[in-house]
Amino acid sequence: MYLLTNIRRAVKWIVFEGPDCTGKSTIILELSKILERSGYRVLVTAEPSRSPIGRLIRDWLLREKVDPPHIYALTFTADRYYHYYNIVKRGLEQGLIVLQERYKLSTIVYQSEMGIDEKWIMELNRYVPDPDLTIVLDADPEIIRERLHRKSSREIFERDIETLSRIRQKYLDIATRLGLPVVRTDRDVRDVVWEVYTIVRRVLES
Ligand code: TYD
């Protein structure tokens, strides 16, 4: 009984977006610890997911480049439908706060960078809903490139500084267009987590 009254309920779905190596998984992990300490029940998840489609995508990212690039838009989106309806929606129905790495904006940014029409991507994504909050994590492209170089497992898309800058700019443009919060992560991780937590708390209390 005592335990039950201590559990705080907030059914919120919060997505973290941004270029590679902007610290999405670190920030989500730290935020989940804070929320759990405050009594919330949290589900941490990510795209590409652990579904068979997600595993196929991760395998491709490590091994081979597939053509035409429309296949990426289709498979990332198929993985999204599977993941949303089988993992996220169920988590929300169980009263959890869902913290998710990457969602629709990743396909819009990365696959439009591959030359795929943005409107078509949006159409494909029509039947998966929008989250309660999307936070865009941002860092200087030079720092992202350094972090990418330090990573041991390299995915097949080598990202040069121009590509990284374009991806970053696309995220910043979308954030401005949609009024999404942007948090810079090229500084002390505790400061970043605190800023993110402040934004999230507002949404949890709303
Ligand atoms: P991610 O899991 O963030 O990379 P890692 O775990 O290696 O840090 O995502 C893998 C890559 O997939 C990343 O470069 C972004 C890309 N991606 C897309 O191109 N489109 C999408 O829709 C998604 C979800 C990811």
mmCIF file of N, CA, C and O in Angstrom, residues 6-81:
data_model
loop_
_atom_site.group_PDB
_atom_site.id
_atom_site.type_symbol
_atom_site.label_atom_id
_atom_site.label_comp_id
_atom_site.label_asym_id
_atom_site.label_seq_id
_atom_site.Cartn_x
_atom_site.Cartn_y
_atom_site.Cartn_z
ATOM 1 N N ASN A 6 3.350 5.750 -3.367
ATOM 2 C CA ASN A 6 4.564 6.479 -3.725
ATOM 3 C C ASN A 6 4.838 6.540 -5.229
ATOM 4 O O ASN A 6 5.681 7.290 -5.677
ATOM 5 N N ILE A 7 4.142 5.712 -5.980
ATOM 6 C CA ILE A 7 4.359 5.706 -7.431
ATOM 7 C C ILE A 7 3.630 6.894 -8.057
ATOM 8 O O ILE A 7 2.438 7.086 -7.831
ATOM 9 N N ARG A 8 4.384 7.692 -8.811
ATOM 10 C CA ARG A 8 3.750 8.852 -9.451
ATOM 11 C C ARG A 8 3.396 8.465 -10.870
ATOM 12 O O ARG A 8 4.165 7.828 -11.565
ATOM 13 N N ARG A 9 2.194 8.858 -11.280
ATOM 14 C CA ARG A 9 1.759 8.493 -12.616
ATOM 15 C C ARG A 9 1.836 9.691 -13.547
ATOM 16 O O ARG A 9 1.392 10.772 -13.222
ATOM 17 N N ALA A 10 2.452 9.470 -14.679
ATOM 18 C CA ALA A 10 2.448 10.505 -15.719
ATOM 19 C C ALA A 10 2.653 9.771 -17.021
ATOM 20 O O ALA A 10 3.695 9.185 -17.244
ATOM 21 N N VAL A 11 1.599 9.721 -17.808
ATOM 22 C CA VAL A 11 1.699 9.013 -19.083
ATOM 23 C C VAL A 11 2.173 10.014 -20.122
ATOM 24 O O VAL A 11 1.388 10.786 -20.660
ATOM 25 N N LYS A 12 3.485 10.028 -20.346
ATOM 26 C CA LYS A 12 4.024 10.983 -21.314
ATOM 27 C C LYS A 12 5.023 10.270 -22.196
ATOM 28 O O LYS A 12 5.766 9.390 -21.745
ATOM 29 N N TRP A 13 5.050 10.726 -23.432
ATOM 30 C CA TRP A 13 5.938 10.107 -24.409
ATOM 31 C C TRP A 13 6.904 11.201 -24.906
ATOM 32 O O TRP A 13 6.469 12.170 -25.506
ATOM 33 N N ILE A 14 8.170 11.005 -24.573
ATOM 34 C CA ILE A 14 9.168 12.039 -24.866
ATOM 35 C C ILE A 14 10.238 11.470 -25.797
ATOM 36 O O ILE A 14 10.849 10.435 -25.508
ATOM 37 N N VAL A 15 10.436 12.165 -26.912
ATOM 38 C CA VAL A 15 11.378 11.693 -27.935
ATOM 39 C C VAL A 15 12.607 12.603 -27.967
ATOM 40 O O VAL A 15 12.486 13.827 -27.845
ATOM 41 N N PHE A 16 13.766 11.979 -28.129
ATOM 42 C CA PHE A 16 15.025 12.729 -28.267
ATOM 43 C C PHE A 16 15.553 12.538 -29.676
ATOM 44 O O PHE A 16 15.671 11.410 -30.157
ATOM 45 N N GLU A 17 15.831 13.659 -30.305
ATOM 46 C CA GLU A 17 16.320 13.635 -31.687
ATOM 47 C C GLU A 17 17.632 14.394 -31.773
ATOM 48 O O GLU A 17 18.041 15.066 -30.831
ATOM 49 N N GLY A 18 18.275 14.298 -32.924
ATOM 50 C CA GLY A 18 19.502 15.057 -33.149
ATOM 51 C C GLY A 18 20.492 14.242 -33.943
ATOM 52 O O GLY A 18 20.326 13.025 -34.099
ATOM 53 N N PRO A 19 21.549 14.898 -34.450
ATOM 54 C CA PRO A 19 22.570 14.182 -35.223
ATOM 55 C C PRO A 19 23.214 13.054 -34.416
ATOM 56 O O PRO A 19 23.063 13.000 -33.187
ATOM 57 N N ASP A 20 23.953 12.182 -35.086
ATOM 58 C CA ASP A 20 24.689 11.098 -34.413
ATOM 59 C C ASP A 20 25.593 11.717 -33.341
ATOM 60 O O ASP A 20 26.089 12.840 -33.497
ATOM 61 N N CYS A 21 25.851 10.946 -32.297
ATOM 62 C CA CYS A 21 26.830 11.330 -31.265
ATOM 63 C C CYS A 21 26.531 12.662 -30.572
ATOM 64 O O CYS A 21 27.445 13.382 -30.182
ATOM 65 N N THR A 22 25.249 12.981 -30.441
ATOM 66 C CA THR A 22 24.928 14.188 -29.664
ATOM 67 C C THR A 22 24.550 13.799 -28.233
ATOM 68 O O THR A 22 24.056 14.632 -27.474
ATOM 69 N N GLY A 23 24.745 12.536 -27.894
ATOM 70 C CA GLY A 23 24.561 12.099 -26.501
ATOM 71 C C GLY A 23 23.151 11.688 -26.138
ATOM 72 O O GLY A 23 22.793 11.706 -24.951
ATOM 73 N N LYS A 24 22.368 11.294 -27.122
ATOM 74 C CA LYS A 24 20.966 10.958 -26.846
ATOM 75 C C LYS A 24 20.843 9.845 -25.800
ATOM 76 O O LYS A 24 20.099 9.976 -24.838
ATOM 77 N N SER A 25 21.599 8.741 -26.005
ATOM 78 C CA SER A 25 21.418 7.615 -25.069
ATOM 79 C C SER A 25 21.913 7.954 -23.658
ATOM 80 O O SER A 25 21.298 7.542 -22.669
ATOM 81 N N THR A 26 22.998 8.714 -23.549
ATOM 82 C CA THR A 26 23.503 9.116 -22.221
ATOM 83 C C THR A 26 22.464 9.966 -21.498
ATOM 84 O O THR A 26 22.164 9.739 -20.317
ATOM 85 N N ILE A 27 21.930 10.950 -22.206
ATOM 86 C CA ILE A 27 20.975 11.870 -21.573
ATOM 87 C C ILE A 27 19.711 11.106 -21.166
ATOM 88 O O ILE A 27 19.186 11.295 -20.060
ATOM 89 N N ILE A 28 19.245 10.213 -22.041
ATOM 90 C CA ILE A 28 18.033 9.439 -21.719
ATOM 91 C C ILE A 28 18.276 8.589 -20.473
ATOM 92 O O ILE A 28 17.444 8.522 -19.572
ATOM 93 N N LEU A 29 19.439 7.951 -20.402
ATOM 94 C CA LEU A 29 19.747 7.093 -19.248
ATOM 95 C C LEU A 29 19.762 7.912 -17.956
ATOM 96 O O LEU A 29 19.143 7.535 -16.956
ATOM 97 N N GLU A 30 20.451 9.053 -17.986
ATOM 98 C CA GLU A 30 20.537 9.897 -16.780
ATOM 99 C C GLU A 30 19.164 10.430 -16.384
ATOM 100 O O GLU A 30 18.813 10.463 -15.212
ATOM 101 N N LEU A 31 18.391 10.845 -17.403
ATOM 102 C CA LEU A 31 17.054 11.371 -17.126
ATOM 103 C C LEU A 31 16.164 10.274 -16.530
ATOM 104 O O LEU A 31 15.407 10.526 -15.581
ATOM 105 N N SER A 32 16.286 9.058 -17.068
ATOM 106 C CA SER A 32 15.440 7.962 -16.555
ATOM 107 C C SER A 32 15.760 7.702 -15.081
ATOM 108 O O SER A 32 14.865 7.431 -14.283
ATOM 109 N N LYS A 33 17.042 7.833 -14.699
ATOM 110 C CA LYS A 33 17.408 7.609 -13.289
ATOM 111 C C LYS A 33 16.759 8.667 -12.406
ATOM 112 O O LYS A 33 16.220 8.354 -11.345
ATOM 113 N N ILE A 34 16.813 9.919 -12.849
ATOM 114 C CA ILE A 34 16.219 11.002 -12.052
ATOM 115 C C ILE A 34 14.711 10.773 -11.899
ATOM 116 O O ILE A 34 14.148 10.894 -10.812
ATOM 117 N N LEU A 35 14.063 10.430 -13.027
ATOM 118 C CA LEU A 35 12.605 10.257 -12.985
ATOM 119 C C LEU A 35 12.231 9.083 -12.083
ATOM 120 O O LEU A 35 11.276 9.163 -11.311
ATOM 121 N N GLU A 36 13.005 7.998 -12.180
ATOM 122 C CA GLU A 36 12.705 6.824 -11.342
ATOM 123 C C GLU A 36 12.903 7.150 -9.860
ATOM 124 O O GLU A 36 12.112 6.736 -9.016
ATOM 125 N N ARG A 37 13.954 7.929 -9.578
ATOM 126 C CA ARG A 37 14.177 8.339 -8.181
ATOM 127 C C ARG A 37 13.027 9.208 -7.675
ATOM 128 O O ARG A 37 12.727 9.223 -6.497
ATOM 129 N N SER A 38 12.379 9.925 -8.605
ATOM 130 C CA SER A 38 11.252 10.774 -8.193
ATOM 131 C C SER A 38 9.960 9.979 -8.115
ATOM 132 O O SER A 38 8.891 10.553 -7.894
ATOM 133 N N GLY A 39 10.019 8.681 -8.394
ATOM 134 C CA GLY A 39 8.835 7.841 -8.234
ATOM 135 C C GLY A 39 8.092 7.506 -9.514
ATOM 136 O O GLY A 39 7.050 6.855 -9.476
ATOM 137 N N TYR A 40 8.604 7.949 -10.663
ATOM 138 C CA TYR A 40 7.931 7.635 -11.926
ATOM 139 C C TYR A 40 8.384 6.278 -12.442
ATOM 140 O O TYR A 40 9.513 5.843 -12.172
ATOM 141 N N ARG A 41 7.521 5.622 -13.212
ATOM 142 C CA ARG A 41 7.926 4.385 -13.891
ATOM 143 C C ARG A 41 8.229 4.729 -15.342
ATOM 144 O O ARG A 41 7.436 5.407 -15.998
ATOM 145 N N VAL A 42 9.388 4.274 -15.789
ATOM 146 C CA VAL A 42 9.913 4.753 -17.083
ATOM 147 C C VAL A 42 10.222 3.581 -18.006
ATOM 148 O O VAL A 42 10.736 2.550 -17.576
ATOM 149 N N LEU A 43 9.920 3.770 -19.288
ATOM 150 C CA LEU A 43 10.344 2.819 -20.315
ATOM 151 C C LEU A 43 11.319 3.530 -21.244
ATOM 152 O O LEU A 43 10.991 4.577 -21.815
ATOM 153 N N VAL A 44 12.531 2.981 -21.348
ATOM 154 C CA VAL A 44 13.536 3.566 -22.245
ATOM 155 C C VAL A 44 13.591 2.725 -23.514
ATOM 156 O O VAL A 44 13.710 1.506 -23.454
ATOM 157 N N THR A 45 13.476 3.393 -24.648
ATOM 158 C CA THR A 45 13.476 2.637 -25.900
ATOM 159 C C THR A 45 14.098 3.459 -27.033
ATOM 160 O O THR A 45 14.406 4.636 -26.841
ATOM 161 N N ALA A 46 14.314 2.808 -28.173
ATOM 162 C CA ALA A 46 15.025 3.502 -29.262
ATOM 163 C C ALA A 46 14.629 2.950 -30.623
ATOM 164 O O ALA A 46 14.186 1.807 -30.743
ATOM 165 N N GLU A 47 14.791 3.778 -31.627
ATOM 166 C CA GLU A 47 14.735 3.354 -33.022
ATOM 167 C C GLU A 47 16.123 3.519 -33.620
ATOM 168 O O GLU A 47 16.790 4.484 -33.257
ATOM 169 N N PRO A 48 16.565 2.648 -34.532
ATOM 170 C CA PRO A 48 15.919 1.424 -34.960
ATOM 171 C C PRO A 48 15.690 0.513 -33.762
ATOM 172 O O PRO A 48 16.557 0.430 -32.883
ATOM 173 N N SER A 49 14.520 -0.160 -33.737
ATOM 174 C CA SER A 49 14.135 -0.934 -32.561
ATOM 175 C C SER A 49 14.742 -2.334 -32.596
ATOM 176 O O SER A 49 15.500 -2.666 -33.493
ATOM 177 N N ARG A 50 14.336 -3.154 -31.613
ATOM 178 C CA ARG A 50 14.830 -4.538 -31.579
ATOM 179 C C ARG A 50 13.926 -5.482 -32.350
ATOM 180 O O ARG A 50 14.068 -6.693 -32.245
ATOM 181 N N SER A 51 12.988 -4.931 -33.102
ATOM 182 C CA SER A 51 12.100 -5.775 -33.911
ATOM 183 C C SER A 51 12.922 -6.418 -35.031
ATOM 184 O O SER A 51 14.045 -5.985 -35.307
ATOM 185 N N PRO A 52 12.368 -7.459 -35.706
ATOM 186 C CA PRO A 52 13.100 -8.057 -36.832
ATOM 187 C C PRO A 52 13.472 -6.999 -37.889
ATOM 188 O O PRO A 52 14.549 -7.056 -38.474
ATOM 189 N N ILE A 53 12.589 -6.027 -38.089
ATOM 190 C CA ILE A 53 12.889 -4.984 -39.098
ATOM 191 C C ILE A 53 14.041 -4.108 -38.602
ATOM 192 O O ILE A 53 14.956 -3.777 -39.355
ATOM 193 N N GLY A 54 14.009 -3.755 -37.316
ATOM 194 C CA GLY A 54 15.086 -2.943 -36.739
ATOM 195 C C GLY A 54 16.428 -3.652 -36.823
ATOM 196 O O GLY A 54 17.461 -3.042 -37.098
ATOM 197 N N ARG A 55 16.391 -4.976 -36.582
ATOM 198 C CA ARG A 55 17.651 -5.742 -36.633
ATOM 199 C C ARG A 55 18.188 -5.794 -38.059
ATOM 200 O O ARG A 55 19.393 -5.704 -38.287
ATOM 201 N N LEU A 56 17.283 -5.912 -39.012
ATOM 202 C CA LEU A 56 17.694 -5.917 -40.415
ATOM 203 C C LEU A 56 18.372 -4.580 -40.767
ATOM 204 O O LEU A 56 19.454 -4.545 -41.368
ATOM 205 N N ILE A 57 17.764 -3.491 -40.317
ATOM 206 C CA ILE A 57 18.337 -2.164 -40.591
ATOM 207 C C ILE A 57 19.728 -2.041 -39.971
ATOM 208 O O ILE A 57 20.680 -1.602 -40.622
ATOM 209 N N ARG A 58 19.866 -2.452 -38.702
ATOM 210 C CA ARG A 58 21.184 -2.329 -38.035
ATOM 211 C C ARG A 58 22.233 -3.170 -38.745
ATOM 212 O O ARG A 58 23.388 -2.764 -38.863
ATOM 213 N N ASP A 59 21.814 -4.325 -39.218
ATOM 214 C CA ASP A 59 22.724 -5.186 -39.966
ATOM 215 C C ASP A 59 23.176 -4.482 -41.258
ATOM 216 O O ASP A 59 24.361 -4.448 -41.582
ATOM 217 N N TRP A 60 22.225 -3.889 -41.972
ATOM 218 C CA TRP A 60 22.576 -3.141 -43.187
ATOM 219 C C TRP A 60 23.537 -1.998 -42.872
ATOM 220 O O TRP A 60 24.496 -1.766 -43.593
ATOM 221 N N LEU A 61 23.241 -1.277 -41.768
ATOM 222 C CA LEU A 61 24.071 -0.111 -41.428
ATOM 223 C C LEU A 61 25.522 -0.519 -41.180
ATOM 224 O O LEU A 61 26.440 0.270 -41.404
ATOM 225 N N LEU A 62 25.710 -1.758 -40.698
ATOM 226 C CA LEU A 62 27.074 -2.202 -40.412
ATOM 227 C C LEU A 62 27.746 -2.855 -41.614
ATOM 228 O O LEU A 62 28.961 -2.844 -41.735
ATOM 229 N N ARG A 63 26.944 -3.469 -42.487
ATOM 230 C CA ARG A 63 27.530 -4.304 -43.532
ATOM 231 C C ARG A 63 27.494 -3.751 -44.941
ATOM 232 O O ARG A 63 28.452 -3.805 -45.674
ATOM 233 N N GLU A 64 26.305 -3.327 -45.384
ATOM 234 C CA GLU A 64 26.167 -3.003 -46.809
ATOM 235 C C GLU A 64 25.247 -1.807 -47.005
ATOM 236 O O GLU A 64 24.361 -1.542 -46.196
ATOM 237 N N LYS A 65 25.467 -1.140 -48.129
ATOM 238 C CA LYS A 65 24.621 -0.013 -48.471
ATOM 239 C C LYS A 65 23.546 -0.528 -49.417
ATOM 240 O O LYS A 65 23.868 -1.244 -50.361
ATOM 241 N N VAL A 66 22.282 -0.219 -49.148
ATOM 242 C CA VAL A 66 21.238 -0.738 -50.032
ATOM 243 C C VAL A 66 20.720 0.355 -50.960
ATOM 244 O O VAL A 66 20.661 1.526 -50.591
ATOM 245 N N ASP A 67 20.348 -0.072 -52.150
ATOM 246 C CA ASP A 67 19.858 0.846 -53.174
ATOM 247 C C ASP A 67 18.524 0.355 -53.705
ATOM 248 O O ASP A 67 18.336 -0.844 -53.808
ATOM 249 N N PRO A 68 17.622 1.222 -54.084
ATOM 250 C CA PRO A 68 17.670 2.670 -53.964
ATOM 251 C C PRO A 68 17.414 3.123 -52.520
ATOM 252 O O PRO A 68 16.864 2.342 -51.731
ATOM 253 N N PRO A 69 17.768 4.354 -52.173
ATOM 254 C CA PRO A 69 17.648 4.808 -50.779
ATOM 255 C C PRO A 69 16.214 4.852 -50.249
ATOM 256 O O PRO A 69 16.010 4.932 -49.038
ATOM 257 N N HIS A 70 15.221 4.753 -51.181
ATOM 258 C CA HIS A 70 13.817 4.693 -50.733
ATOM 259 C C HIS A 70 13.618 3.543 -49.753
ATOM 260 O O HIS A 70 12.767 3.597 -48.875
ATOM 261 N N ILE A 71 14.451 2.487 -49.920
ATOM 262 C CA ILE A 71 14.336 1.307 -49.045
ATOM 263 C C ILE A 71 14.564 1.713 -47.590
ATOM 264 O O ILE A 71 13.907 1.201 -46.684
ATOM 265 N N TYR A 72 15.481 2.666 -47.367
ATOM 266 C CA TYR A 72 15.721 3.120 -45.987
ATOM 267 C C TYR A 72 14.475 3.808 -45.420
ATOM 268 O O TYR A 72 14.081 3.544 -44.288
ATOM 269 N N ALA A 73 13.878 4.682 -46.239
ATOM 270 C CA ALA A 73 12.681 5.390 -45.759
ATOM 271 C C ALA A 73 11.588 4.372 -45.425
ATOM 272 O O ALA A 73 10.916 4.478 -44.396
ATOM 273 N N LEU A 74 11.445 3.363 -46.289
ATOM 274 C CA LEU A 74 10.389 2.362 -46.076
ATOM 275 C C LEU A 74 10.672 1.480 -44.858
ATOM 276 O O LEU A 74 9.774 1.221 -44.058
ATOM 277 N N THR A 75 11.918 1.024 -44.714
ATOM 278 C CA THR A 75 12.198 0.090 -43.609
ATOM 279 C C THR A 75 12.249 0.818 -42.259
ATOM 280 O O THR A 75 11.721 0.318 -41.269
ATOM 281 N N PHE A 76 12.870 1.998 -42.213
ATOM 282 C CA PHE A 76 12.877 2.749 -40.946
ATOM 283 C C PHE A 76 11.435 3.028 -40.524
ATOM 284 O O PHE A 76 11.098 2.958 -39.348
ATOM 285 N N THR A 77 10.581 3.354 -41.511
ATOM 286 C CA THR A 77 9.193 3.671 -41.169
ATOM 287 C C THR A 77 8.430 2.407 -40.767
ATOM 288 O O THR A 77 7.633 2.428 -39.824
ATOM 289 N N ALA A 78 8.693 1.294 -41.446
ATOM 290 C CA ALA A 78 8.024 0.032 -41.080
ATOM 291 C C ALA A 78 8.416 -0.354 -39.651
ATOM 292 O O ALA A 78 7.570 -0.751 -38.841
ATOM 293 N N ASP A 79 9.701 -0.204 -39.338
ATOM 294 C CA ASP A 79 10.173 -0.487 -37.974
ATOM 295 C C ASP A 79 9.441 0.414 -36.983
ATOM 296 O O ASP A 79 9.058 -0.016 -35.897
ATOM 297 N N ARG A 80 9.221 1.662 -37.384
ATOM 298 C CA ARG A 80 8.530 2.633 -36.507
ATOM 299 C C ARG A 80 7.101 2.182 -36.207
ATOM 300 O O ARG A 80 6.656 2.253 -35.070
ATOM 301 N N TYR A 81 6.367 1.742 -37.228
ATOM 302 C CA TYR A 81 4.988 1.286 -37.010
ATOM 303 C C TYR A 81 4.995 0.093 -36.043
ATOM 304 O O TYR A 81 4.197 0.016 -35.121
#
